[in-house]
PDB file of C-alpha atoms in Angstrom:
ATOM      1  CA  MET C   1      46.618-369.907-119.291  1.00 40.00           C
ATOM      2  CA  HIS C   2      42.847-369.711-119.624  1.00 43.00           C
ATOM      3  CA  LYS C   3      41.726-367.194-117.029  1.00 54.00           C
ATOM      4  CA  GLN C   4      39.113-369.519-115.514  1.00 85.00           C
ATOM      5  CA  ILE C   5      41.519-372.364-114.791  1.00 94.00           C
ATOM      6  CA  LYS C   6      43.153-372.181-111.366  1.00 97.00           C
ATOM      7  CA  TRP C   7      46.413-373.896-110.455  1.00 97.00           C
ATOM      8  CA  GLY C   8      47.481-375.425-107.177  1.00 98.00           C
ATOM      9  CA  TYR C   9      49.828-378.096-105.849  1.00 97.00           C
ATOM     10  CA  ALA C  10      49.157-381.181-103.747  1.00 95.00           C
ATOM     11  CA  LEU C  11      51.076-381.799-100.550  1.00 89.00           C
ATOM     12  CA  ASN C  12      50.914-385.594-100.741  1.00 81.00           C
ATOM     13  CA  GLN C  13      54.543-385.881-101.895  1.00 79.00           C
ATOM     14  CA  TRP C  14      55.673-384.514 -98.522  1.00 76.00           C
ATOM     15  CA  LYS C  15      54.954-387.815 -96.803  1.00 70.00           C
ATOM     16  CA  ALA C  16      54.200-387.428 -93.120  1.00 65.00           C
ATOM     17  CA  GLY C  17      55.824-390.044 -90.912  1.00 66.00           C
ATOM     18  CA  PHE C  18      57.705-390.680 -87.716  1.00 58.00           C
ATOM     19  CA  THR C  19      60.981-389.324 -89.122  1.00 61.00           C
ATOM     20  CA  SER C  20      59.975-386.856 -91.850  1.00 66.00           C
ATOM     21  CA  PHE C  21      57.567-383.960 -92.450  1.00 72.00           C
ATOM     22  CA  ALA C  22      56.464-384.069 -88.833  1.00 75.00           C
ATOM     23  CA  ARG C  23      58.187-380.908 -87.619  1.00 85.00           C
ATOM     24  CA  LEU C  24      56.669-377.471 -88.134  1.00 87.00           C
ATOM     25  CA  GLU C  25      59.823-376.116 -89.758  1.00 89.00           C
ATOM     26  CA  GLU C  26      59.494-378.823 -92.422  1.00 89.00           C
ATOM     27  CA  ILE C  27      55.885-377.817 -93.028  1.00 91.00           C
ATOM     28  CA  GLU C  28      56.914-374.172 -93.390  1.00 93.00           C
ATOM     29  CA  ARG C  29      59.658-375.049 -95.896  1.00 92.00           C
ATOM     30  CA  ALA C  30      57.215-377.117 -97.963  1.00 92.00           C
ATOM     31  CA  PHE C  31      54.751-374.261 -98.311  1.00 95.00           C
ATOM     32  CA  LYS C  32      57.489-371.742 -99.091  1.00 96.00           C
ATOM     33  CA  VAL C  33      58.931-374.006-101.798  1.00 94.00           C
ATOM     34  CA  THR C  34      55.449-374.428-103.267  1.00 96.00           C
ATOM     35  CA  ALA C  35      54.980-370.646-103.428  1.00 97.00           C
ATOM     36  CA  ALA C  36      58.481-370.118-104.835  1.00 97.00           C
ATOM     37  CA  CYS C  37      57.611-372.499-107.681  1.00 96.00           C
ATOM     38  CA  GLY C  38      54.659-370.311-108.641  1.00 96.00           C
ATOM     39  CA  PHE C  39      51.783-372.172-106.979  1.00 97.00           C
ATOM     40  CA  ASP C  40      49.826-370.106-104.454  1.00 97.00           C
ATOM     41  CA  ALA C  41      47.108-372.693-103.698  1.00 98.00           C
ATOM     42  CA  VAL C  42      47.351-376.191-102.246  1.00 97.00           C
ATOM     43  CA  GLU C  43      45.461-379.427-101.776  1.00 97.00           C
ATOM     44  CA  LEU C  44      45.745-380.880 -98.276  1.00 96.00           C
ATOM     45  CA  ASN C  45      45.873-384.589 -97.547  1.00 94.00           C
ATOM     46  CA  ALA C  46      43.686-386.017 -94.773  1.00 95.00           C
ATOM     47  CA  GLY C  47      45.916-388.002 -92.452  1.00 89.00           C
ATOM     48  CA  SER C  48      46.054-389.707 -89.100  1.00 90.00           C
ATOM     49  CA  GLY C  49      48.332-389.569 -86.102  1.00 88.00           C
ATOM     50  CA  ARG C  50      50.141-386.874 -84.149  1.00 84.00           C
ATOM     51  CA  TRP C  51      53.112-386.992 -86.551  1.00 82.00           C
ATOM     52  CA  ASP C  52      50.953-385.462 -89.303  1.00 86.00           C
ATOM     53  CA  PRO C  53      50.671-381.808 -88.167  1.00 88.00           C
ATOM     54  CA  ILE C  54      48.426-380.703 -91.042  1.00 92.00           C
ATOM     55  CA  GLY C  55      46.587-383.975 -91.702  1.00 92.00           C
ATOM     56  CA  ARG C  56      43.780-383.413 -89.197  1.00 94.00           C
ATOM     57  CA  PRO C  57      41.886-380.349 -87.970  1.00 95.00           C
ATOM     58  CA  GLU C  58      42.738-381.052 -84.336  1.00 95.00           C
ATOM     59  CA  ASN C  59      46.453-381.263 -85.178  1.00 93.00           C
ATOM     60  CA  ILE C  60      46.268-377.943 -87.006  1.00 95.00           C
ATOM     61  CA  ALA C  61      44.483-376.446 -83.996  1.00 95.00           C
ATOM     62  CA  ILE C  62      47.264-377.662 -81.692  1.00 93.00           C
ATOM     63  CA  ASN C  63      50.027-376.341 -83.933  1.00 92.00           C
ATOM     64  CA  PHE C  64      48.449-373.161 -85.321  1.00 94.00           C
ATOM     65  CA  GLY C  65      45.648-372.268 -82.912  1.00 94.00           C
ATOM     66  CA  SER C  66      42.722-372.065 -85.339  1.00 95.00           C
ATOM     67  CA  ALA C  67      41.711-372.303 -88.982  1.00 95.00           C
ATOM     68  CA  ASP C  68      41.933-368.510 -89.306  1.00 96.00           C
ATOM     69  CA  HIS C  69      45.441-368.419 -87.879  1.00 96.00           C
ATOM     70  CA  PHE C  70      46.490-371.291 -90.143  1.00 97.00           C
ATOM     71  CA  ARG C  71      45.223-369.324 -93.159  1.00 97.00           C
ATOM     72  CA  LEU C  72      47.201-366.273 -92.006  1.00 97.00           C
ATOM     73  CA  LYS C  73      50.374-368.343 -91.681  1.00 97.00           C
ATOM     74  CA  LEU C  74      49.834-369.773 -95.155  1.00 97.00           C
ATOM     75  CA  LYS C  75      49.557-366.252 -96.557  1.00 98.00           C
ATOM     76  CA  ASP C  76      52.764-365.297 -94.765  1.00 97.00           C
ATOM     77  CA  TRP C  77      54.422-368.186 -96.587  1.00 97.00           C
ATOM     78  CA  GLY C  78      52.945-367.245 -99.991  1.00 98.00           C
ATOM     79  CA  ILE C  79      49.930-369.587-100.102  1.00 98.00           C
ATOM     80  CA  GLN C  80      46.680-367.728-100.759  1.00 98.00           C
ATOM     81  CA  ARG C  81      44.192-370.586-100.927  1.00 97.00           C
ATOM     82  CA  VAL C  82      43.471-374.108 -99.780  1.00 98.00           C
ATOM     83  CA  ALA C  83      41.570-375.434-102.771  1.00 98.00           C
ATOM     84  CA  SER C  84      40.733-378.944-101.634  1.00 98.00           C
ATOM     85  CA  THR C  85      41.392-381.860 -99.323  1.00 98.00           C
ATOM     86  CA  PHE C  86      41.976-385.478-100.352  1.00 97.00           C
ATOM     87  CA  PHE C  87      40.293-388.085 -98.133  1.00 98.00           C
ATOM     88  CA  ASP C  88      40.707-391.860 -98.496  1.00 97.00           C
ATOM     89  CA  PRO C  89      38.369-393.790 -96.173  1.00 98.00           C
ATOM     90  CA  THR C  90      40.137-397.083 -96.935  1.00 97.00           C
ATOM     91  CA  VAL C  91      43.230-395.921 -95.016  1.00 95.00           C
ATOM     92  CA  MET C  92      43.558-396.839 -91.348  1.00 94.00           C
ATOM     93  CA  SER C  93      42.619-394.108 -88.899  1.00 93.00           C
ATOM     94  CA  PHE C  94      43.910-394.066 -85.340  1.00 92.00           C
ATOM     95  CA  GLU C  95      41.388-391.430 -84.316  1.00 93.00           C
ATOM     96  CA  GLU C  96      38.332-393.193 -85.765  1.00 93.00           C
ATOM     97  CA  LEU C  97      39.645-396.616 -84.643  1.00 92.00           C
ATOM     98  CA  HIS C  98      39.371-398.510 -87.917  1.00 93.00           C
ATOM     99  CA  PHE C  99      41.651-400.294 -90.365  1.00 95.00           C
ATOM    100  CA  GLY C 100      39.851-398.979 -93.435  1.00 96.00           C
ATOM    101  CA  LEU C 101      36.226-398.444 -94.429  1.00 98.00           C
ATOM    102  CA  MET C 102      34.469-399.603 -97.604  1.00 98.00           C
ATOM    103  CA  SER C 103      31.898-397.552 -99.524  1.00 98.00           C
ATOM    104  CA  THR C 104      30.519-400.803-100.932  1.00 98.00           C
ATOM    105  CA  GLN C 105      29.524-401.922 -97.421  1.00 98.00           C
ATOM    106  CA  PRO C 106      26.401-400.076 -96.182  1.00 98.00           C
ATOM    107  CA  ALA C 107      27.377-400.793 -92.583  1.00 98.00           C
ATOM    108  CA  ASP C 108      30.467-398.587 -93.075  1.00 98.00           C
ATOM    109  CA  HIS C 109      28.550-395.613 -94.486  1.00 98.00           C
ATOM    110  CA  PRO C 110      27.786-393.817 -91.190  1.00 98.00           C
ATOM    111  CA  ARG C 111      31.472-393.942 -90.179  1.00 98.00           C
ATOM    112  CA  ILE C 112      32.639-392.746 -93.609  1.00 98.00           C
ATOM    113  CA  LEU C 113      30.180-389.862 -93.436  1.00 98.00           C
ATOM    114  CA  ALA C 114      31.263-388.933 -89.912  1.00 98.00           C
ATOM    115  CA  GLN C 115      34.963-388.995 -90.821  1.00 98.00           C
ATOM    116  CA  ALA C 116      34.390-387.083 -94.057  1.00 98.00           C
ATOM    117  CA  ARG C 117      32.456-384.440 -92.113  1.00 98.00           C
ATOM    118  CA  ILE C 118      35.480-383.739 -89.892  1.00 97.00           C
ATOM    119  CA  HIS C 119      37.645-382.856 -92.883  1.00 98.00           C
ATOM    120  CA  ALA C 120      34.855-381.135 -94.826  1.00 98.00           C
ATOM    121  CA  GLU C 121      33.935-378.810 -91.964  1.00 98.00           C
ATOM    122  CA  PHE C 122      37.552-377.765 -91.591  1.00 97.00           C
ATOM    123  CA  LEU C 123      37.943-377.309 -95.352  1.00 98.00           C
ATOM    124  CA  ALA C 124      34.897-375.033 -95.290  1.00 98.00           C
ATOM    125  CA  GLU C 125      36.528-372.996 -92.512  1.00 97.00           C
ATOM    126  CA  LEU C 126      39.567-372.633 -94.766  1.00 97.00           C
ATOM    127  CA  LYS C 127      37.320-371.402 -97.615  1.00 97.00           C
ATOM    128  CA  GLY C 128      38.139-374.431 -99.739  1.00 98.00           C
ATOM    129  CA  GLU C 129      35.979-375.841-102.506  1.00 98.00           C
ATOM    130  CA  TYR C 130      36.353-379.596-103.052  1.00 98.00           C
ATOM    131  CA  LEU C 131      36.488-382.689-100.897  1.00 98.00           C
ATOM    132  CA  VAL C 132      38.324-385.211-103.081  1.00 98.00           C
ATOM    133  CA  VAL C 133      37.514-388.793-102.060  1.00 98.00           C
ATOM    134  CA  ARG C 134      38.640-392.263-103.044  1.00 98.00           C
ATOM    135  CA  PRO C 135      35.319-393.865-104.006  1.00 98.00           C
ATOM    136  CA  PHE C 136      36.310-397.550-103.977  1.00 98.00           C
ATOM    137  CA  PRO C 137      38.910-399.745-102.327  1.00 97.00           C
ATOM    138  CA  SER C 138      41.601-401.463-104.353  1.00 98.00           C
ATOM    139  CA  TRP C 139      40.524-404.325-106.616  1.00 98.00           C
ATOM    140  CA  TRP C 140      42.550-406.882-104.657  1.00 97.00           C
ATOM    141  CA  LYS C 141      40.525-406.052-101.547  1.00 96.00           C
ATOM    142  CA  GLU C 142      37.115-405.734-103.182  1.00 96.00           C
ATOM    143  CA  GLY C 143      37.203-407.885-106.316  1.00 96.00           C
ATOM    144  CA  GLY C 144      35.128-407.024-109.355  1.00 96.00           C
ATOM    145  CA  LEU C 145      32.210-404.681-108.814  1.00 97.00           C
ATOM    146  CA  THR C 146      28.592-405.774-109.075  1.00 97.00           C
ATOM    147  CA  PRO C 147      25.658-403.442-109.779  1.00 97.00           C
ATOM    148  CA  GLU C 148      24.673-403.813-106.125  1.00 98.00           C
ATOM    149  CA  ARG C 149      28.095-402.718-104.877  1.00 98.00           C
ATOM    150  CA  ILE C 150      28.185-399.768-107.265  1.00 98.00           C
ATOM    151  CA  ALA C 151      24.740-398.724-106.020  1.00 98.00           C
ATOM    152  CA  ALA C 152      25.892-399.036-102.400  1.00 98.00           C
ATOM    153  CA  ALA C 153      28.907-396.822-103.125  1.00 98.00           C
ATOM    154  CA  ALA C 154      26.666-394.273-104.855  1.00 98.00           C
ATOM    155  CA  ASP C 155      24.469-394.150-101.754  1.00 98.00           C
ATOM    156  CA  CYS C 156      27.528-393.489 -99.626  1.00 98.00           C
ATOM    157  CA  TRP C 157      28.862-390.673-101.780  1.00 98.00           C
ATOM    158  CA  ASN C 158      25.422-389.115-102.205  1.00 98.00           C
ATOM    159  CA  ALA C 159      25.246-388.827 -98.408  1.00 98.00           C
ATOM    160  CA  VAL C 160      28.721-387.275 -98.331  1.00 98.00           C
ATOM    161  CA  GLY C 161      27.803-385.002-101.236  1.00 98.00           C
ATOM    162  CA  ALA C 162      24.707-383.734 -99.450  1.00 98.00           C
ATOM    163  CA  MET C 163      26.787-383.079 -96.344  1.00 98.00           C
ATOM    164  CA  THR C 164      29.456-381.127 -98.245  1.00 98.00           C
ATOM    165  CA  ALA C 165      26.819-379.186-100.198  1.00 98.00           C
ATOM    166  CA  ALA C 166      25.347-377.970 -96.918  1.00 98.00           C
ATOM    167  CA  LEU C 167      28.820-376.608 -96.118  1.00 98.00           C
ATOM    168  CA  GLY C 168      29.183-374.887 -99.493  1.00 98.00           C
ATOM    169  CA  LEU C 169      31.556-377.543-100.867  1.00 98.00           C
ATOM    170  CA  LYS C 170      31.473-380.135-103.628  1.00 98.00           C
ATOM    171  CA  THR C 171      32.435-383.815-103.421  1.00 98.00           C
ATOM    172  CA  VAL C 172      34.523-385.260-106.257  1.00 98.00           C
ATOM    173  CA  LEU C 173      35.398-388.926-106.783  1.00 98.00           C
ATOM    174  CA  HIS C 174      39.035-389.803-107.535  1.00 98.00           C
ATOM    175  CA  VAL C 175      39.410-393.163-109.309  1.00 98.00           C
ATOM    176  CA  ASP C 176      42.964-394.522-109.089  1.00 98.00           C
ATOM    177  CA  ALA C 177      45.009-397.160-110.924  1.00 98.00           C
ATOM    178  CA  LEU C 178      44.313-399.883-108.341  1.00 98.00           C
ATOM    179  CA  SER C 179      40.602-399.156-107.922  1.00 98.00           C
ATOM    180  CA  ALA C 180      37.958-401.863-107.983  1.00 98.00           C
ATOM    181  CA  LEU C 181      36.258-399.657-110.609  1.00 98.00           C
ATOM    182  CA  ARG C 182      37.976-400.517-113.892  1.00 98.00           C
ATOM    183  CA  THR C 183      35.862-399.533-116.904  1.00 98.00           C
ATOM    184  CA  ALA C 184      34.227-396.454-118.366  1.00 98.00           C
ATOM    185  CA  GLU C 185      30.931-398.348-118.319  1.00 98.00           C
ATOM    186  CA  GLU C 186      31.224-398.897-114.569  1.00 98.00           C
ATOM    187  CA  LEU C 187      32.018-395.225-114.133  1.00 98.00           C
ATOM    188  CA  GLU C 188      28.986-394.317-116.249  1.00 98.00           C
ATOM    189  CA  ARG C 189      26.773-396.469-114.041  1.00 98.00           C
ATOM    190  CA  LEU C 190      28.198-394.961-110.864  1.00 98.00           C
ATOM    191  CA  MET C 191      27.718-391.382-112.017  1.00 98.00           C
ATOM    192  CA  SER C 192      24.167-392.085-113.185  1.00 98.00           C
ATOM    193  CA  LEU C 193      23.384-392.987-109.569  1.00 98.00           C
ATOM    194  CA  CYS C 194      25.180-390.027-108.001  1.00 98.00           C
ATOM    195  CA  ASP C 195      23.535-386.655-107.441  1.00 98.00           C
ATOM    196  CA  ALA C 196      24.611-384.507-110.385  1.00 98.00           C
ATOM    197  CA  ASP C 197      24.428-381.331-108.280  1.00 98.00           C
ATOM    198  CA  ASN C 198      26.644-382.482-105.413  1.00 98.00           C
ATOM    199  CA  VAL C 199      28.898-385.305-106.636  1.00 98.00           C
ATOM    200  CA  GLY C 200      31.346-384.988-109.515  1.00 98.00           C
ATOM    201  CA  LEU C 201      34.657-386.448-110.632  1.00 98.00           C
ATOM    202  CA  CYS C 202      38.316-385.680-110.059  1.00 98.00           C
ATOM    203  CA  PHE C 203      40.409-386.910-112.972  1.00 98.00           C
ATOM    204  CA  ASP C 204      43.951-387.924-112.028  1.00 98.00           C
ATOM    205  CA  THR C 205      45.818-388.028-115.329  1.00 98.00           C
ATOM    206  CA  ALA C 206      48.496-390.521-114.256  1.00 98.00           C
ATOM    207  CA  GLU C 207      46.262-392.917-112.330  1.00 98.00           C
ATOM    208  CA  LEU C 208      43.785-393.201-115.200  1.00 98.00           C
ATOM    209  CA  THR C 209      46.560-393.662-117.766  1.00 98.00           C
ATOM    210  CA  ILE C 210      48.218-396.419-115.735  1.00 98.00           C
ATOM    211  CA  ALA C 211      44.807-398.125-115.545  1.00 98.00           C
ATOM    212  CA  GLY C 212      44.699-398.172-119.363  1.00 98.00           C
ATOM    213  CA  HIS C 213      42.403-395.225-120.105  1.00 98.00           C
ATOM    214  CA  ASP C 214      42.840-392.554-122.753  1.00 98.00           C
ATOM    215  CA  VAL C 215      42.477-389.524-120.488  1.00 98.00           C
ATOM    216  CA  VAL C 216      41.496-387.097-123.249  1.00 98.00           C
ATOM    217  CA  ALA C 217      38.809-389.403-124.635  1.00 98.00           C
ATOM    218  CA  LEU C 218      37.550-390.192-121.143  1.00 98.00           C
ATOM    219  CA  TYR C 219      37.371-386.489-120.301  1.00 98.00           C
ATOM    220  CA  ARG C 220      35.363-385.769-123.448  1.00 98.00           C
ATOM    221  CA  ARG C 221      32.915-388.493-122.430  1.00 98.00           C
ATOM    222  CA  PHE C 222      32.503-387.339-118.817  1.00 98.00           C
ATOM    223  CA  HIS C 223      33.399-383.649-119.035  1.00 98.00           C
ATOM    224  CA  GLU C 224      30.120-382.396-117.586  1.00 98.00           C
ATOM    225  CA  ARG C 225      30.839-384.284-114.353  1.00 98.00           C
ATOM    226  CA  VAL C 226      34.598-383.566-114.149  1.00 98.00           C
ATOM    227  CA  TRP C 227      34.954-380.684-111.685  1.00 98.00           C
ATOM    228  CA  HIS C 228      38.548-381.155-110.520  1.00 98.00           C
ATOM    229  CA  PHE C 229      41.866-382.349-111.956  1.00 98.00           C
ATOM    230  CA  GLN C 230      45.100-383.763-110.593  1.00 98.00           C
ATOM    231  CA  PHE C 231      47.959-383.463-113.075  1.00 98.00           C
ATOM    232  CA  LYS C 232      50.922-385.807-113.032  1.00 97.00           C
ATOM    233  CA  ASP C 233      52.495-387.918-115.746  1.00 98.00           C
ATOM    234  CA  ALA C 234      52.423-391.699-116.125  1.00 98.00           C
ATOM    235  CA  LEU C 235      55.606-393.525-117.119  1.00 97.00           C
ATOM    236  CA  ALA C 236      54.020-396.942-117.798  1.00 98.00           C
ATOM    237  CA  VAL C 237      50.680-398.727-118.165  1.00 98.00           C
ATOM    238  CA  ASP C 238      49.599-401.765-116.153  1.00 98.00           C
ATOM    239  CA  THR C 239      49.351-403.998-119.213  1.00 98.00           C
ATOM    240  CA  LEU C 240      49.584-407.202-117.145  1.00 98.00           C
ATOM    241  CA  ASP C 241      46.555-406.441-114.967  1.00 98.00           C
ATOM    242  CA  GLU C 242      48.770-406.530-111.905  1.00 98.00           C
ATOM    243  CA  TYR C 243      46.305-404.337-110.018  1.00 98.00           C
ATOM    244  CA  LYS C 244      44.877-407.736-109.045  1.00 98.00           C
ATOM    245  CA  LEU C 245      48.007-408.697-107.108  1.00 97.00           C
ATOM    246  CA  GLN C 246      47.685-409.200-103.380  1.00 97.00           C
ATOM    247  CA  ASN C 247      48.871-406.028-101.634  1.00 97.00           C
ATOM    248  CA  ALA C 248      49.131-404.285-105.017  1.00 97.00           C
ATOM    249  CA  GLU C 249      50.130-401.015-103.332  1.00 96.00           C
ATOM    250  CA  ARG C 250      53.416-402.697-102.459  1.00 96.00           C
ATOM    251  CA  ALA C 251      53.719-405.446-105.070  1.00 97.00           C
ATOM    252  CA  LEU C 252      52.917-403.228-108.058  1.00 97.00           C
ATOM    253  CA  VAL C 253      53.263-399.543-107.175  1.00 95.00           C
ATOM    254  CA  ALA C 254      56.221-399.781-104.787  1.00 94.00           C
ATOM    255  CA  ALA C 255      58.028-402.891-106.084  1.00 96.00           C
ATOM    256  CA  GLY C 256      57.211-402.399-109.775  1.00 96.00           C
ATOM    257  CA  GLY C 257      55.448-405.682-110.472  1.00 97.00           C
ATOM    258  CA  GLU C 258      56.759-408.367-112.806  1.00 97.00           C
ATOM    259  CA  ARG C 259      58.417-405.793-115.080  1.00 97.00           C
ATOM    260  CA  GLY C 260      60.198-404.059-112.217  1.00 97.00           C
ATOM    261  CA  ILE C 261      58.863-400.598-113.053  1.00 96.00           C
ATOM    262  CA  GLN C 262      60.998-398.225-110.972  1.00 94.00           C
ATOM    263  CA  ARG C 263      58.666-395.239-111.266  1.00 94.00           C
ATOM    264  CA  TRP C 264      55.038-395.248-112.324  1.00 96.00           C
ATOM    265  CA  PHE C 265      54.574-391.513-111.886  1.00 96.00           C
ATOM    266  CA  GLY C 266      56.608-388.726-113.459  1.00 95.00           C
ATOM    267  CA  GLU C 267      56.783-384.999-113.849  1.00 96.00           C
ATOM    268  CA  MET C 268      54.598-383.425-116.527  1.00 97.00           C
ATOM    269  CA  GLY C 269      56.040-383.884-119.999  1.00 97.00           C
ATOM    270  CA  THR C 270      58.162-386.936-119.161  1.00 96.00           C
ATOM    271  CA  GLY C 271      55.667-389.705-119.867  1.00 97.00           C
ATOM    272  CA  LEU C 272      52.528-390.847-121.636  1.00 98.00           C
ATOM    273  CA  VAL C 273      49.985-388.115-120.857  1.00 98.00           C
ATOM    274  CA  ASP C 274      49.384-385.569-123.632  1.00 98.00           C
ATOM    275  CA  PHE C 275      48.864-382.505-121.441  1.00 98.00           C
ATOM    276  CA  PRO C 276      48.661-379.947-124.281  1.00 97.00           C
ATOM    277  CA  MET C 277      45.912-381.971-125.964  1.00 97.00           C
ATOM    278  CA  LEU C 278      44.067-382.430-122.676  1.00 98.00           C
ATOM    279  CA  LEU C 279      44.240-378.719-121.854  1.00 97.00           C
ATOM    280  CA  ALA C 280      42.985-377.899-125.337  1.00 96.00           C
ATOM    281  CA  ALA C 281      39.989-380.172-124.744  1.00 97.00           C
ATOM    282  CA  MET C 282      39.402-378.614-121.324  1.00 97.00           C
ATOM    283  CA  ARG C 283      39.381-375.101-122.802  1.00 96.00           C
ATOM    284  CA  GLU C 284      37.182-376.190-125.684  1.00 96.00           C
ATOM    285  CA  LEU C 285      34.625-377.705-123.292  1.00 97.00           C
ATOM    286  CA  GLY C 286      34.718-374.769-120.893  1.00 96.00           C
ATOM    287  CA  TYR C 287      36.488-376.266-117.886  1.00 97.00           C
ATOM    288  CA  ALA C 288      36.674-373.626-115.168  1.00 95.00           C
ATOM    289  CA  GLY C 289      37.988-375.416-112.089  1.00 96.00           C
ATOM    290  CA  TRP C 290      41.224-376.334-110.370  1.00 98.00           C
ATOM    291  CA  ILE C 291      44.239-378.145-111.738  1.00 98.00           C
ATOM    292  CA  ILE C 292      46.167-379.570-108.794  1.00 98.00           C
ATOM    293  CA  VAL C 293      49.650-380.626-109.856  1.00 97.00           C
ATOM    294  CA  GLU C 294      51.192-383.575-108.029  1.00 95.00           C
ATOM    295  CA  SER C 295      54.622-385.056-107.445  1.00 89.00           C
ATOM    296  CA  ASP C 296      54.444-388.683-106.392  1.00 81.00           C
ATOM    297  CA  LYS C 297      57.541-390.762-105.644  1.00 76.00           C
ATOM    298  CA  GLY C 298      59.660-388.299-107.610  1.00 74.00           C
ATOM    299  CA  PRO C 299      63.395-387.607-107.573  1.00 75.00           C
ATOM    300  CA  ALA C 300      65.172-386.439-104.447  1.00 74.00           C
ATOM    301  CA  PRO C 301      65.095-383.854-103.079  1.00 79.00           C
ATOM    302  CA  ILE C 302      61.296-383.613-103.102  1.00 83.00           C
ATOM    303  CA  ALA C 303      61.358-380.024-104.355  1.00 88.00           C
ATOM    304  CA  THR C 304      62.979-381.175-107.623  1.00 91.00           C
ATOM    305  CA  GLY C 305      59.755-382.627-108.994  1.00 92.00           C
ATOM    306  CA  MET C 306      57.867-379.488-108.087  1.00 94.00           C
ATOM    307  CA  MET C 307      60.415-377.299-109.864  1.00 95.00           C
ATOM    308  CA  LEU C 308      60.290-379.492-112.990  1.00 95.00           C
ATOM    309  CA  ASN C 309      56.491-379.324-113.040  1.00 96.00           C
ATOM    310  CA  SER C 310      56.651-375.557-112.576  1.00 97.00           C
ATOM    311  CA  TRP C 311      59.023-375.282-115.549  1.00 97.00           C
ATOM    312  CA  TYR C 312      56.692-377.387-117.735  1.00 97.00           C
ATOM    313  CA  ARG C 313      53.677-375.314-116.797  1.00 97.00           C
ATOM    314  CA  GLN C 314      55.437-372.005-117.525  1.00 96.00           C
ATOM    315  CA  HIS C 315      57.382-372.977-120.639  1.00 96.00           C
ATOM    316  CA  VAL C 316      55.019-375.456-122.313  1.00 97.00           C
ATOM    317  CA  LEU C 317      51.437-375.240-121.091  1.00 96.00           C
ATOM    318  CA  ASP C 318      51.214-371.500-120.498  1.00 92.00           C
ATOM    319  CA  ARG C 319      52.814-370.775-123.884  1.00 85.00           C
ATOM    320  CA  ARG C 320      50.371-373.100-125.659  1.00 78.00           C
ATOM    321  CA  ALA C 321      47.551-371.013-124.209  1.00 69.00           C
ATOM    322  CA  ASP C 322      48.899-367.697-125.494  1.00 58.00           C
TER     323      ASP C 322
END
């Protein structure tokens, strides 16, 4: 693989909850499996609640003592780096006492900035690089975007970007399949309003494909602002515009929508994303950042998806680079 591209794995498939991934021995196994599959860097997922031991800095402090001790434990388990943290302000937070915040609402901006700072400061302590944020709520909550709402969101993320820059980090915007932002033209407008030094893009290959985008073409158009990647495959496209459904997270992603799609996301090489072509474009255009591989709603046990992605990286993508 191109020497400047760095690989890591996201921890979002190990869903924290009341009955799973809440015990420290489960956390240890997850990191060891990640290292055994050939990934020595990870992307954390900002969470909420005491049952998410690595979702919040204060939980990590309780369970590991400090950021430095957490880093030492990760190295013991084979993980050398924390590359990034994913933060979604639209998700309820018990600690910040809200049911979801909107970047399109200026009144929510101070609370988004304050919550983002908590995770960014800890990421900086861990020597990470990117705060990955969900820039807009789902379409069914927000409706279609107006220029005024796009400008309000840009103001929000510029404030977060300035905050992360002061910590030595970058902020990258992760547009998903349900996002209120739907078109390349809307994305162009948003990025024209965002500080080009501090705010970039995270391209999630599956989410963008499900939303109907050609990921390779979109990357060529926005490559100067794409600083981070999440790699997973897409098994279907939302051709019926069911992102508009009420509670689309459940009605479309979980329940499959009108077509009863059982899985929207797949392991690399099993679906619609042309990863070899995308990697060729990334090398051609000089991409030199992280690729964070993801498993999302994959086969049981959870480690299976990680092993399949590891195989595809080693036996397909790495060989194409030789």
